[in-house]
XYZ file of C-alpha atoms in Angstrom:
264
model
C 30.318 -37.638 -33.443
C 31.018 -40.143 -36.050
C 33.848 -38.416 -37.954
C 33.394 -35.479 -35.849
C 36.488 -33.403 -33.995
C 36.072 -34.523 -30.051
C 37.969 -31.232 -29.089
C 41.168 -29.907 -30.281
C 42.874 -31.783 -32.755
C 40.782 -34.821 -31.830
C 38.904 -36.791 -34.531
C 37.162 -40.063 -34.547
C 36.802 -41.932 -38.018
C 34.557 -44.760 -38.932
C 34.878 -46.771 -41.803
C 33.108 -50.064 -43.170
C 36.830 -50.935 -44.695
C 40.293 -50.050 -44.699
C 42.371 -47.871 -47.215
C 45.752 -49.351 -47.709
C 47.145 -45.893 -45.861
C 44.970 -46.652 -42.648
C 45.459 -50.116 -42.672
C 49.276 -49.267 -42.942
C 48.771 -46.884 -39.910
C 46.982 -49.443 -38.031
C 50.179 -51.743 -38.728
C 52.726 -49.248 -37.178
C 50.276 -48.481 -34.068
C 50.121 -52.391 -33.402
C 54.002 -52.569 -33.714
C 54.765 -49.344 -31.886
C 52.854 -51.237 -29.280
C 54.141 -54.939 -29.303
C 51.085 -56.085 -30.461
C 51.153 -59.476 -32.806
C 50.806 -58.891 -36.461
C 47.557 -61.106 -36.127
C 45.824 -58.435 -34.654
C 46.400 -56.010 -37.855
C 43.623 -55.240 -39.890
C 41.860 -57.346 -43.028
C 41.216 -53.912 -44.484
C 37.872 -55.615 -45.410
C 34.899 -57.641 -43.975
C 34.201 -61.338 -44.331
C 31.363 -61.882 -41.627
C 28.713 -61.315 -43.755
C 27.752 -57.712 -42.298
C 29.491 -55.661 -44.691
C 27.039 -52.749 -44.756
C 28.118 -52.278 -40.964
C 31.172 -50.344 -40.481
C 33.474 -52.388 -38.630
C 36.393 -50.183 -38.175
C 37.103 -47.002 -35.633
C 40.175 -44.993 -35.760
C 40.912 -42.165 -33.444
C 43.297 -39.426 -34.475
C 44.770 -36.632 -32.150
C 46.507 -33.896 -34.406
C 46.456 -36.012 -37.568
C 48.400 -39.340 -35.733
C 46.458 -42.437 -35.094
C 46.296 -42.762 -31.161
C 43.641 -45.654 -30.633
C 41.828 -48.126 -32.961
C 38.999 -51.042 -32.822
C 37.680 -53.353 -34.823
C 34.969 -55.931 -34.641
C 33.813 -59.265 -36.088
C 30.704 -61.459 -35.422
C 31.172 -64.873 -35.406
C 27.668 -65.443 -36.952
C 26.354 -67.496 -33.455
C 26.341 -65.416 -30.603
C 29.658 -63.514 -29.946
C 31.212 -60.316 -31.364
C 35.000 -59.946 -30.779
C 36.578 -56.689 -30.524
C 39.974 -55.972 -30.932
C 41.075 -52.339 -29.350
C 43.918 -50.950 -28.353
C 45.580 -47.290 -27.506
C 49.177 -45.576 -27.965
C 50.509 -45.035 -24.435
C 50.990 -41.391 -24.881
C 46.862 -41.009 -25.784
C 45.594 -42.868 -22.705
C 43.887 -42.080 -20.147
C 41.915 -39.577 -22.102
C 38.399 -41.459 -22.924
C 39.409 -42.851 -26.250
C 38.794 -46.467 -25.048
C 35.487 -45.362 -23.831
C 34.571 -43.554 -27.140
C 35.848 -46.357 -29.334
C 33.452 -48.561 -27.520
C 30.612 -46.292 -27.023
C 30.821 -45.970 -31.237
C 30.907 -49.618 -31.564
C 27.916 -50.575 -29.226
C 25.767 -47.686 -31.406
C 26.524 -49.596 -34.559
C 25.808 -52.649 -33.857
C 22.845 -52.367 -31.098
C 19.937 -51.437 -34.103
C 21.192 -54.947 -35.713
C 18.427 -57.681 -34.588
C 20.903 -60.613 -34.785
C 23.727 -58.709 -32.925
C 21.260 -57.029 -30.161
C 22.001 -59.878 -27.720
C 25.649 -60.498 -29.210
C 27.848 -60.762 -26.023
C 31.339 -58.407 -26.361
C 34.527 -60.700 -26.328
C 37.799 -58.430 -26.174
C 40.784 -59.573 -27.146
C 43.934 -59.096 -25.001
C 47.143 -60.072 -25.263
C 48.785 -61.255 -21.977
C 51.473 -58.704 -21.695
C 48.631 -55.907 -22.311
C 48.608 -54.869 -18.731
C 46.703 -51.559 -19.098
C 43.818 -52.858 -21.290
C 43.527 -55.841 -18.701
C 42.565 -53.021 -15.889
C 40.575 -51.009 -18.006
C 38.343 -54.013 -19.058
C 37.734 -54.663 -15.550
C 36.867 -51.335 -14.389
C 34.249 -51.385 -16.923
C 32.934 -54.916 -15.725
C 34.495 -57.150 -18.063
C 35.676 -60.682 -16.839
C 38.191 -63.201 -18.112
C 36.255 -65.864 -20.169
C 38.810 -68.046 -21.861
C 42.505 -68.050 -23.120
C 43.334 -69.376 -26.948
C 46.192 -69.683 -28.608
C 47.133 -68.480 -32.154
C 49.825 -70.924 -33.966
C 51.634 -70.982 -36.856
C 52.029 -74.246 -38.850
C 54.810 -75.412 -40.363
C 54.702 -78.645 -41.320
C 58.248 -80.595 -42.408
C 56.430 -82.515 -45.448
C 53.433 -80.092 -46.494
C 51.220 -82.058 -48.613
C 49.913 -81.290 -52.362
C 46.578 -79.719 -52.856
C 45.601 -82.577 -54.913
C 46.893 -85.198 -52.127
C 45.747 -88.576 -53.328
C 42.634 -90.531 -52.164
C 44.515 -92.836 -50.720
C 45.387 -91.100 -47.774
C 41.553 -91.182 -46.871
C 39.707 -94.003 -45.419
C 38.015 -95.900 -48.124
C 34.480 -94.157 -48.898
C 35.697 -90.717 -48.022
C 35.849 -88.154 -50.856
C 37.516 -84.486 -50.480
C 35.415 -81.737 -51.931
C 36.864 -78.156 -52.768
C 34.811 -74.716 -52.727
C 36.285 -71.218 -53.345
C 34.233 -68.176 -52.463
C 35.986 -64.814 -52.272
C 38.823 -65.211 -50.356
C 38.014 -68.308 -48.339
C 38.554 -71.816 -49.415
C 36.752 -74.599 -48.055
C 37.836 -78.313 -47.870
C 34.799 -80.487 -47.333
C 35.115 -84.504 -46.829
C 32.190 -86.663 -47.719
C 31.235 -90.551 -46.811
C 28.141 -91.981 -48.693
C 27.041 -88.344 -49.554
C 27.179 -86.947 -46.014
C 29.425 -84.291 -44.653
C 31.760 -85.628 -41.900
C 34.690 -83.171 -41.983
C 35.420 -79.656 -43.222
C 37.966 -76.629 -42.755
C 38.364 -73.191 -44.152
C 41.132 -71.004 -45.215
C 41.066 -67.339 -45.215
C 43.247 -65.575 -47.285
C 44.799 -62.191 -46.061
C 47.203 -59.785 -47.512
C 50.031 -60.453 -45.160
C 48.841 -64.299 -43.753
C 46.347 -66.968 -44.380
C 44.091 -68.292 -41.213
C 42.666 -71.965 -40.774
C 39.488 -72.046 -39.435
C 36.505 -73.893 -38.494
C 37.851 -77.096 -38.576
C 35.444 -79.596 -37.671
C 35.209 -83.634 -37.882
C 32.332 -85.575 -36.752
C 32.359 -87.277 -33.257
C 32.190 -90.886 -35.018
C 34.461 -89.889 -37.892
C 37.443 -88.764 -35.260
C 40.853 -90.920 -35.082
C 40.857 -91.684 -38.618
C 43.390 -89.122 -39.924
C 40.884 -86.839 -41.340
C 41.729 -83.751 -39.370
C 45.570 -84.224 -40.410
C 44.659 -84.686 -43.675
C 42.412 -81.110 -43.858
C 45.228 -79.401 -42.428
C 48.227 -80.667 -44.685
C 46.198 -80.262 -47.767
C 44.882 -76.362 -46.736
C 48.546 -75.716 -46.059
C 49.414 -76.298 -49.871
C 46.998 -73.618 -50.547
C 48.207 -71.133 -48.364
C 50.055 -69.055 -51.375
C 53.534 -68.449 -49.319
C 52.251 -66.836 -46.537
C 52.095 -67.473 -43.018
C 49.479 -70.018 -41.759
C 47.637 -69.147 -38.780
C 44.987 -70.882 -36.821
C 43.042 -70.196 -33.363
C 42.869 -73.061 -30.596
C 40.843 -72.796 -27.559
C 43.299 -73.672 -24.608
C 40.583 -76.077 -23.309
C 41.367 -78.065 -26.509
C 43.899 -80.149 -25.422
C 43.817 -82.746 -28.054
C 43.423 -80.340 -30.565
C 46.314 -78.947 -29.613
C 47.779 -82.072 -29.615
C 46.938 -82.845 -33.257
C 48.674 -79.359 -34.206
C 52.014 -79.756 -32.360
C 52.378 -82.936 -34.087
C 52.121 -81.486 -37.328
C 54.614 -78.803 -36.621
C 52.888 -75.839 -35.198
C 54.450 -73.570 -32.595
C 53.029 -71.137 -30.363
C 52.758 -67.465 -31.897
C 51.104 -65.651 -29.189
C 48.330 -66.168 -26.340
C 45.211 -64.184 -26.458
C 42.873 -64.168 -23.555
C 39.675 -62.823 -23.944
C 37.317 -60.882 -21.480
C 33.343 -60.590 -21.545
C 31.187 -57.708 -21.185
């Protein structure tokens, strides 16, 4: 079925990465549906499985009717973004894309037992109904925050802003920048920044439990903010992490959107 006609004027296209033209088609579809820009495709894969197709596009008469992409979190979950244009709903596109996606990841040992998490915005009632009909249940809610601190720090922020004996170490690999903090040669905190074409994502912010309440998280966020290259800086936060939400709000974060996760 991959890349073949599914009936009169219907085609399913599967890609390992997206061309700029196809990525723009997806952004236009997302905008038409009122979906957040954070759900727009990154065009390339950064999850360590670049040999697999990650992008699934359904066309009707040459127009993009449905889209899905997936990302493996490296632990136990496959996150899926899936949406269908209202004109082409109830025509089997959602099930077709999901079947193709499952057929892609099923043969991969590290993905065979991974749970499928569907990202759903609160306003997308059609997707919610469809997921429930498929047997999915709501697992949790996350927030997408946009950071805009009043006084961003320099990427070469002085060490005096850190507790005595804590040293910052920077690393860069491809589109990902990492800042790790060490004390006595042991890593006690880290955070990563992922640069996309139009925006940046702050992720994997971690501080060792015994090292918290020393300003380390604040230092990481401010330092990585300065590396965003004048693009919006976004981050995802689990809705249940009240302390993290309080920290980010104190740094000047505002809620850009909420995402509900359904597990299948």
